[in-house]
Amino acid sequence: PNPKSKAKDHQDALSKRLALWKDGDISKLIREGRIIQSRIGKFKGSNHPDKAKVFAKLVLEGQINSALRFLSETSNGRGVLTLTDDVMTQLKQKLPEPQPAKLGS
């Protein structure tokens, strides 16, 4: 079964695997396990093609925690950069100068 499959599919797969186990057909179980593990490896490292769109949609819906979780889960292990002088310089180059606050607004 895949991540979007129904509980019935999981039950059927488990029943089939238990029958293989009882029949002593371990080689089929091992082969199936290797196939499943090879699929997991393909999906685990995949990069989400519309990462910016998904993130923006979650933020606009007010789901900030979900948006941050999505970024951290799809970032392939990269997190927040350490705040070094080089990082500060790049941030200052990318961000506009702050505007003074207006009273009464």
Coordinates of C-alpha atoms in Angstrom, one line a residue:
P1 CA 0.0 0.0 0.0
N2 CA 1.0 3.6 -0.5
P3 CA 0.6 6.5 2.0
K4 CA -2.8 7.5 0.5
S5 CA -4.2 3.9 0.5
K6 CA -7.2 2.9 2.7
A7 CA -7.1 0.8 5.8
K8 CA -8.6 -2.1 3.9
D9 CA -5.6 -2.1 1.5
H10 CA -3.3 -2.3 4.5
Q11 CA -5.3 -5.2 6.0
D12 CA -5.2 -7.1 2.7
A13 CA -1.4 -6.6 2.4
L14 CA -0.9 -7.7 6.0
S15 CA -3.0 -10.8 5.5
K16 CA -1.1 -11.7 2.4
R17 CA 2.2 -11.3 4.2
L18 CA 1.1 -13.4 7.2
A19 CA 0.0 -16.1 4.8
L20 CA 3.5 -16.0 3.1
W21 CA 5.0 -16.2 6.6
K22 CA 2.9 -19.2 7.6
D23 CA 3.7 -21.0 4.3
G24 CA 7.4 -20.5 5.0
D25 CA 7.9 -18.4 1.8
I26 CA 10.4 -16.1 3.4
S27 CA 12.2 -15.3 0.1
K28 CA 9.0 -13.5 -1.3
L29 CA 8.7 -11.5 2.0
I30 CA 12.3 -10.4 1.7
R31 CA 11.9 -9.5 -1.9
E32 CA 8.8 -7.5 -1.2
G33 CA 10.6 -5.7 1.7
R34 CA 13.5 -4.8 -0.5
I35 CA 11.1 -3.4 -3.1
I36 CA 9.3 -1.3 -0.5
Q37 CA 12.6 0.0 0.9
S38 CA 13.8 1.0 -2.5
R39 CA 10.6 3.0 -3.0
I40 CA 11.0 4.8 0.3
G41 CA 14.5 5.9 -0.7
K42 CA 13.2 7.5 -3.9
F43 CA 10.5 9.5 -2.1
K44 CA 12.5 10.5 0.9
G45 CA 15.0 12.7 -0.9
S46 CA 12.7 14.1 -3.5
N47 CA 12.5 17.8 -3.8
H48 CA 9.0 19.4 -3.9
P49 CA 8.7 21.2 -7.3
D50 CA 6.2 23.8 -6.0
K51 CA 7.8 24.4 -2.6
A52 CA 7.4 28.2 -2.8
K53 CA 3.7 27.9 -3.9
V54 CA 2.9 25.5 -1.1
F55 CA 4.7 27.6 1.5
A56 CA 3.0 30.8 0.4
K57 CA -0.5 29.2 0.3
L58 CA 0.0 27.9 3.9
V59 CA 1.2 31.3 5.1
L60 CA -1.7 33.1 3.4
E61 CA -4.1 30.7 5.1
G62 CA -2.6 31.6 8.4
Q63 CA -1.1 28.2 8.9
I64 CA 2.4 29.4 9.9
N65 CA 3.4 26.3 11.9
S66 CA 2.4 24.0 9.0
A67 CA 4.3 26.2 6.6
L68 CA 7.5 26.1 8.7
R69 CA 7.1 22.3 9.2
F70 CA 6.7 21.9 5.4
L71 CA 9.9 23.8 4.8
S72 CA 11.8 21.8 7.4
E73 CA 10.5 18.5 6.1
T74 CA 11.4 19.3 2.5
S75 CA 14.7 21.0 3.1
N76 CA 16.9 17.8 3.0
G77 CA 18.4 18.5 6.4
R78 CA 19.2 22.1 5.9
G79 CA 17.9 24.4 8.6
V80 CA 18.3 28.0 9.7
L81 CA 21.7 29.4 8.9
T82 CA 24.0 30.4 11.8
L83 CA 24.0 34.2 12.1
T84 CA 27.5 35.0 10.9
D85 CA 28.8 38.4 9.5
D86 CA 28.4 37.1 6.0
V87 CA 24.7 36.1 6.6
M88 CA 24.0 39.5 8.1
T89 CA 25.6 41.3 5.2
Q90 CA 23.5 39.3 2.7
L91 CA 20.3 39.9 4.7
K92 CA 20.9 43.7 4.8
Q93 CA 21.5 43.7 1.0
K94 CA 18.2 41.8 0.4
L95 CA 16.0 43.7 2.8
P96 CA 14.8 47.3 2.2
E97 CA 15.6 50.1 4.7
P98 CA 13.0 50.3 7.4
Q99 CA 10.5 53.2 7.2
P100 CA 9.8 55.4 10.2
A101 CA 6.5 54.7 12.0
K102 CA 3.7 57.2 11.4
L103 CA 1.8 58.3 14.5
G104 CA -2.0 58.0 14.4
S105 CA -2.1 55.2 11.8

